[in-house]
CSV table of N, CA and C in Angstrom, one decimal:
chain,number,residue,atom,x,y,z
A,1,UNK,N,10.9,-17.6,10.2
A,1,UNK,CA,11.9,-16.6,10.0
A,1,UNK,C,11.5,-15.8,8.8
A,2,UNK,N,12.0,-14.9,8.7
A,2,UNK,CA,11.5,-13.9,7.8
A,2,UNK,C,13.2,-13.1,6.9
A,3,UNK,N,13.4,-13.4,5.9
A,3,UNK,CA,14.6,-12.8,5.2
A,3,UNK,C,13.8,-11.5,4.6
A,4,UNK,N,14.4,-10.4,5.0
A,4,UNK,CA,14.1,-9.2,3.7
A,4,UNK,C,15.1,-8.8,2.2
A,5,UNK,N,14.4,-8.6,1.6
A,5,UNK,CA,15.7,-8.0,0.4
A,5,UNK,C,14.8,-6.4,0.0
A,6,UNK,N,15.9,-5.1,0.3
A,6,UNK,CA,14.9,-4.3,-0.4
A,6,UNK,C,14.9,-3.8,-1.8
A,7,UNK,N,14.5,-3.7,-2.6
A,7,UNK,CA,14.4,-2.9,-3.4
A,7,UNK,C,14.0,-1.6,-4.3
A,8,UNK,N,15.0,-0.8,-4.6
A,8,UNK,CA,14.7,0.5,-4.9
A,8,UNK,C,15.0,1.1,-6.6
A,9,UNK,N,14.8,2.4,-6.8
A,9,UNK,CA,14.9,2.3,-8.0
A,9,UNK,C,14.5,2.1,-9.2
A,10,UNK,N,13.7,1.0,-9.2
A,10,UNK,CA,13.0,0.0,-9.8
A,10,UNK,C,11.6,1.1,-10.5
A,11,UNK,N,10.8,1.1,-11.4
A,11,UNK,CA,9.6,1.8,-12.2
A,11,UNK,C,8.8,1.9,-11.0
A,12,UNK,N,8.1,3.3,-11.2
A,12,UNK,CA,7.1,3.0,-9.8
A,12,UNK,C,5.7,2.9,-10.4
A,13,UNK,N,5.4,2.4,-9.3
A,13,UNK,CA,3.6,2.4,-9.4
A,13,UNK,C,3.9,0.3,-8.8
A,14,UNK,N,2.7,-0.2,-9.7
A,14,UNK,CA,2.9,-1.8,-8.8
A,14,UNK,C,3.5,-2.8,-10.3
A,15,UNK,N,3.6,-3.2,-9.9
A,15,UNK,CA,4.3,-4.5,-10.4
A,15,UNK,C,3.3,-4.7,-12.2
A,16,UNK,N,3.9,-4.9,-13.4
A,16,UNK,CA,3.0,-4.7,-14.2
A,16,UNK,C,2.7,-6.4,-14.4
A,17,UNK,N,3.5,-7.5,-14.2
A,17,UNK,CA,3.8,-8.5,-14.8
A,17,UNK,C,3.8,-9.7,-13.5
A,18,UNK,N,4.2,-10.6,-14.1
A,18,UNK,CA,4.5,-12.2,-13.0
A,18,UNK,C,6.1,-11.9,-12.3
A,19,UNK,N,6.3,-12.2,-11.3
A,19,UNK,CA,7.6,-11.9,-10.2
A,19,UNK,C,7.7,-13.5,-9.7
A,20,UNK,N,9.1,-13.6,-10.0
A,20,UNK,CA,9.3,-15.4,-10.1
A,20,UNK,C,10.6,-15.4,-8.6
A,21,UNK,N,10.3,-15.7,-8.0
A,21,UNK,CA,10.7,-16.1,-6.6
A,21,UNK,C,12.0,-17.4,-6.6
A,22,UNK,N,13.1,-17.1,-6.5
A,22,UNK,CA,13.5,-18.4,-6.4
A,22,UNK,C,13.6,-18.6,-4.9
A,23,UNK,N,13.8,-19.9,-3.8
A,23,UNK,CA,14.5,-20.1,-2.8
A,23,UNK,C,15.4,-21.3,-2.9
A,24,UNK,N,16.8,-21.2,-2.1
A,24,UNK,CA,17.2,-22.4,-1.9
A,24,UNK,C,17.5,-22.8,0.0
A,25,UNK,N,16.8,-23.7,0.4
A,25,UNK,CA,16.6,-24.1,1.8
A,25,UNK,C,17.2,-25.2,2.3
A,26,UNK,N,17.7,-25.5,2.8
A,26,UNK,CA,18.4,-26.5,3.7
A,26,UNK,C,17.5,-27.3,5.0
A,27,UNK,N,17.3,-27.9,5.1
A,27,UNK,CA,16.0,-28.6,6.6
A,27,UNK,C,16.4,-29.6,6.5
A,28,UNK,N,15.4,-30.7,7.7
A,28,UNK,CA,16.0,-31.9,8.2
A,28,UNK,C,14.9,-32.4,7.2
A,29,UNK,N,13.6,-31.7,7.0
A,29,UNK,CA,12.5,-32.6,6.5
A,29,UNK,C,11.2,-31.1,6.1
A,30,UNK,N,11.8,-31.0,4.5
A,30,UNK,CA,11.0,-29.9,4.1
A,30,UNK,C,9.6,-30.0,3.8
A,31,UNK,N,8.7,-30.7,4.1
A,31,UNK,CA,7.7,-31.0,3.9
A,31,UNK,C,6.9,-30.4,5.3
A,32,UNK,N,7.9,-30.1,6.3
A,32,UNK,CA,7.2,-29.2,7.4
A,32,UNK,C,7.0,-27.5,6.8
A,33,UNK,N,7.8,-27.8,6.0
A,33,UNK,CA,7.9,-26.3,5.9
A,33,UNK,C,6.9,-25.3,4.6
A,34,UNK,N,6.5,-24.1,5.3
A,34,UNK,CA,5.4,-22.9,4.7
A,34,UNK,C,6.2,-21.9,3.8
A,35,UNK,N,6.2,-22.1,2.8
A,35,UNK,CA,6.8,-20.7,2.2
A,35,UNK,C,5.8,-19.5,2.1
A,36,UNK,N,6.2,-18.0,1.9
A,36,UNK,CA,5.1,-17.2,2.0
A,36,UNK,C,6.2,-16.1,1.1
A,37,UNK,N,5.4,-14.8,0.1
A,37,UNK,CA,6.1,-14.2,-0.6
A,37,UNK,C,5.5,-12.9,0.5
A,38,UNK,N,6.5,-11.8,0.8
A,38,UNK,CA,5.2,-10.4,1.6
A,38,UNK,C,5.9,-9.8,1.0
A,39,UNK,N,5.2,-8.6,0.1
A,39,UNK,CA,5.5,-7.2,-0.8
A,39,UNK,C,5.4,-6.2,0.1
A,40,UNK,N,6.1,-5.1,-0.1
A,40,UNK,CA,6.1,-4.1,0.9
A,40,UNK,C,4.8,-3.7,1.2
A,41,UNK,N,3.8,-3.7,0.6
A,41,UNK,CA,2.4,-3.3,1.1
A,41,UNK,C,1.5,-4.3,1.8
A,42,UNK,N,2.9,-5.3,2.3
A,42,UNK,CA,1.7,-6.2,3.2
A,42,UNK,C,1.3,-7.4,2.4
A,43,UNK,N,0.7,-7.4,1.1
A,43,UNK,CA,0.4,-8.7,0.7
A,43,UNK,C,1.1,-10.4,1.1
A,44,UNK,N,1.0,-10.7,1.4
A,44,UNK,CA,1.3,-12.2,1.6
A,44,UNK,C,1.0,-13.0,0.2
A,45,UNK,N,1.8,-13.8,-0.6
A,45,UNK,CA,1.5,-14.3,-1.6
A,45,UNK,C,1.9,-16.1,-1.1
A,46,UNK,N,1.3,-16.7,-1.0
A,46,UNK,CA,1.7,-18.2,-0.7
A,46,UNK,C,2.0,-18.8,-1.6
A,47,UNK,N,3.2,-19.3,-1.6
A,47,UNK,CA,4.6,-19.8,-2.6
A,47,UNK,C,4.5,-21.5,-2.0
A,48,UNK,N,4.1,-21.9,-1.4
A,48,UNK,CA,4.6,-23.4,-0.8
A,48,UNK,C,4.1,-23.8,0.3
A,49,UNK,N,2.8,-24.8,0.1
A,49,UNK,CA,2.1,-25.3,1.8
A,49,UNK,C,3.0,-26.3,2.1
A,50,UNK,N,3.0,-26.5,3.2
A,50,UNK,CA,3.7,-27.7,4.1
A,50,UNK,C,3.2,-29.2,3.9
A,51,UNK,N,3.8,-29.9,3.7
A,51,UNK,CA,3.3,-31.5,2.6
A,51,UNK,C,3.7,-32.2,3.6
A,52,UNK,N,3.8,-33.3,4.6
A,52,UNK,CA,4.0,-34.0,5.3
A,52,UNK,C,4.5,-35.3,4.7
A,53,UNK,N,4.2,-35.7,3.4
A,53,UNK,CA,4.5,-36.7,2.5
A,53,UNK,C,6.4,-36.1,1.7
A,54,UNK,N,6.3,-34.9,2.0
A,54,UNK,CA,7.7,-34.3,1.0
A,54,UNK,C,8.8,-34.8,2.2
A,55,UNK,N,9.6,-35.7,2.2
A,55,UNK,CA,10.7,-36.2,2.7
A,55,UNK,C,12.0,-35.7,2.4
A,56,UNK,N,12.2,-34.8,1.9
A,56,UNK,CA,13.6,-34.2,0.9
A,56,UNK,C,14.0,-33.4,2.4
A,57,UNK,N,15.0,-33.0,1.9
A,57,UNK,CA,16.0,-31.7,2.6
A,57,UNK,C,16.4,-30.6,2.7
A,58,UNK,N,16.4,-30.9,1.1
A,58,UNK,CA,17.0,-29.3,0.6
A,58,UNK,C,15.1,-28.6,-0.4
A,59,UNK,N,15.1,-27.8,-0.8
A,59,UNK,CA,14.5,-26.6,-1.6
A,59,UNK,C,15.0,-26.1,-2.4
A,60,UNK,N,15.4,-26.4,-3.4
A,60,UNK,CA,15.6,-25.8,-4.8
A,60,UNK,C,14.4,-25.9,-5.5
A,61,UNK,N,13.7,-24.3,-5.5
A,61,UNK,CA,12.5,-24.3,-6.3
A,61,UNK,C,12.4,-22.6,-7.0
A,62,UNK,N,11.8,-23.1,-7.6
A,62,UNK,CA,10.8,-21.2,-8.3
A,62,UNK,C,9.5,-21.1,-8.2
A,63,UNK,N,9.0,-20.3,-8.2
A,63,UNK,CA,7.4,-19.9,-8.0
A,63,UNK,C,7.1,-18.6,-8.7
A,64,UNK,N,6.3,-18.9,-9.9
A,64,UNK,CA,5.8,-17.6,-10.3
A,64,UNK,C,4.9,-17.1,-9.5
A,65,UNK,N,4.7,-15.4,-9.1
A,65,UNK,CA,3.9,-15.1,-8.1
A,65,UNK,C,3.0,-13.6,-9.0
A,66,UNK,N,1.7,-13.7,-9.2
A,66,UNK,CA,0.9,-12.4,-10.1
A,66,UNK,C,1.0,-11.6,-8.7
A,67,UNK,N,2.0,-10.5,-9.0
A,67,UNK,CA,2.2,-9.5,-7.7
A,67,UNK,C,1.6,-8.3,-8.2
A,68,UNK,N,0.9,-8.3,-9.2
A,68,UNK,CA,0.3,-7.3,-9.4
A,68,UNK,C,0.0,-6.0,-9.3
A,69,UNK,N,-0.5,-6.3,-7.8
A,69,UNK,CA,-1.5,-5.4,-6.5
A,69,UNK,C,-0.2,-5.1,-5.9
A,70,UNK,N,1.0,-5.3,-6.1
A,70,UNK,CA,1.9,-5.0,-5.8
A,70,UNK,C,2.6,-3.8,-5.6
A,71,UNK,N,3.0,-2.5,-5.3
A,71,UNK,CA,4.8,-2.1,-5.5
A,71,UNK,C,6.1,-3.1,-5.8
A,72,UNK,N,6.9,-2.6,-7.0
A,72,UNK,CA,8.2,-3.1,-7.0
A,72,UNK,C,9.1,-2.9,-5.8
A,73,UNK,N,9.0,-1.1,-5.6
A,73,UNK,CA,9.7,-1.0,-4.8
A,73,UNK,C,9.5,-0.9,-2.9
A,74,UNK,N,10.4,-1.2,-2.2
A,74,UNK,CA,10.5,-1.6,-1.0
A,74,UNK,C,11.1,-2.8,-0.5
A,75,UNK,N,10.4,-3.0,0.6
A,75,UNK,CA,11.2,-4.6,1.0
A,75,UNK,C,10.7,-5.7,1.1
A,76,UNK,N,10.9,-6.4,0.2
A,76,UNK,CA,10.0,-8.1,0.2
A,76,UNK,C,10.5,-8.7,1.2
A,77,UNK,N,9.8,-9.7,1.6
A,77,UNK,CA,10.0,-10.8,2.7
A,77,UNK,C,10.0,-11.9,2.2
A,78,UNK,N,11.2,-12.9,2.3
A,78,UNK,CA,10.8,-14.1,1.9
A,78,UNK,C,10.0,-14.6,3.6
A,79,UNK,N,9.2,-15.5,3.9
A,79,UNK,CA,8.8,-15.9,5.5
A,79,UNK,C,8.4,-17.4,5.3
A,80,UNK,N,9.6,-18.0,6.2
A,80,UNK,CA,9.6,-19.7,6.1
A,80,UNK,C,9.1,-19.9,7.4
A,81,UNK,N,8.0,-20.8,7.7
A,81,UNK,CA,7.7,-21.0,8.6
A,81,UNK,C,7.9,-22.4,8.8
A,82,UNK,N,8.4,-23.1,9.9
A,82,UNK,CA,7.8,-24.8,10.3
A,82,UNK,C,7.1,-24.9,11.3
A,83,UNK,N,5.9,-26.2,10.9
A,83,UNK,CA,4.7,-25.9,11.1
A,83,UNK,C,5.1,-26.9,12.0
A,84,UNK,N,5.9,-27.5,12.6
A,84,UNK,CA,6.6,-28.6,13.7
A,84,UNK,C,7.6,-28.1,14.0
A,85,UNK,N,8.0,-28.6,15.1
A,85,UNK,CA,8.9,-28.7,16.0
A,85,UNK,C,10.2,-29.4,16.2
A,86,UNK,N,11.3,-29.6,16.4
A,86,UNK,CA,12.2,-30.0,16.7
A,86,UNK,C,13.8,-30.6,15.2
A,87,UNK,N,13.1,-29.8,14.2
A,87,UNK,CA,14.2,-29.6,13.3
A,87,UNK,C,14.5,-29.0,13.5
A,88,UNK,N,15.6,-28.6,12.3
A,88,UNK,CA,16.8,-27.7,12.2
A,88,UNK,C,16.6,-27.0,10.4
A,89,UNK,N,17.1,-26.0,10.1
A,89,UNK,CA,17.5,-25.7,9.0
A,89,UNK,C,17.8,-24.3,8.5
A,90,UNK,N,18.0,-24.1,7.6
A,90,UNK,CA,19.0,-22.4,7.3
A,90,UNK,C,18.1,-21.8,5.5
A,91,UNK,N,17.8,-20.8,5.7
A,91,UNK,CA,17.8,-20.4,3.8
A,91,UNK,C,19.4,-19.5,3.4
A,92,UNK,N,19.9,-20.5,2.3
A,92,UNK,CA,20.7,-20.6,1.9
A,92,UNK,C,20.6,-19.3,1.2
A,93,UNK,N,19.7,-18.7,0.2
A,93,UNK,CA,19.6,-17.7,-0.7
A,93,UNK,C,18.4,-17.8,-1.0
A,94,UNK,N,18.0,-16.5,-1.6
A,94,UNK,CA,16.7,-16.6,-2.3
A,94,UNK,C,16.5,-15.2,-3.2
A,95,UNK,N,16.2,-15.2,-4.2
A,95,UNK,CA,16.0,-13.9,-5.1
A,95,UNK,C,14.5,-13.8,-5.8
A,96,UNK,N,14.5,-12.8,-6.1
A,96,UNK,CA,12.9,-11.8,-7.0
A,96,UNK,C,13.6,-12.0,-8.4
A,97,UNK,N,12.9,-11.9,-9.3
A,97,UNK,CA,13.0,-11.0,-10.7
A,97,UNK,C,11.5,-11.0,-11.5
A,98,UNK,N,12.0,-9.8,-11.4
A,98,UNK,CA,10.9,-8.9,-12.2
A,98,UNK,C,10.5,-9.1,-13.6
């Protein structure tokens, strides 16, 4: 699944600094799961490989992400993938800061 948030307004040109990602996730077994950061221009920044050993549930994390090569403005994607089959789970929230 893929959440957007967009953002506008913001200084233009790309990103001068580090862009710190929070998510909070809910799953049956988050160690299936791919986190991925996508900037409006397409970049994919990978935030979190899928750990098979990670037994937890929830996702309370941050990730500093050098977005550089980035735009501020537009629409980020947070994109949770599970890399298995037959859970369940929701993203509770997730925010940027600049």
């Amino acid at each position: 699944m893929e959440s957007p948030v967009t953002v506008t307004g913001w200084f233009p040109g790309n990103i001068h600094d580090k862009v710190t990602v929070y998510a909070d996730i809910q799953h049956s077994w988050v160690g299936d799961l791919k986190l991925d950061l996508i900037s409006p221009n397409g970049t994919v920044y990978p935030l979190r490989a899928a750990d098979a050993k990670d037994s937890g549930d929830v996702i309370y994390e941050t990730y500093p992400v050098d977005a550089s090569s980035s735009p501020a403005n537009g629409t980020w994607k947070l994109r949770v993938e599970d890399v298995t089959a037959g859970d369940i789970g929701y993203v509770d929230g997730w925010w940027l800061k600049f």
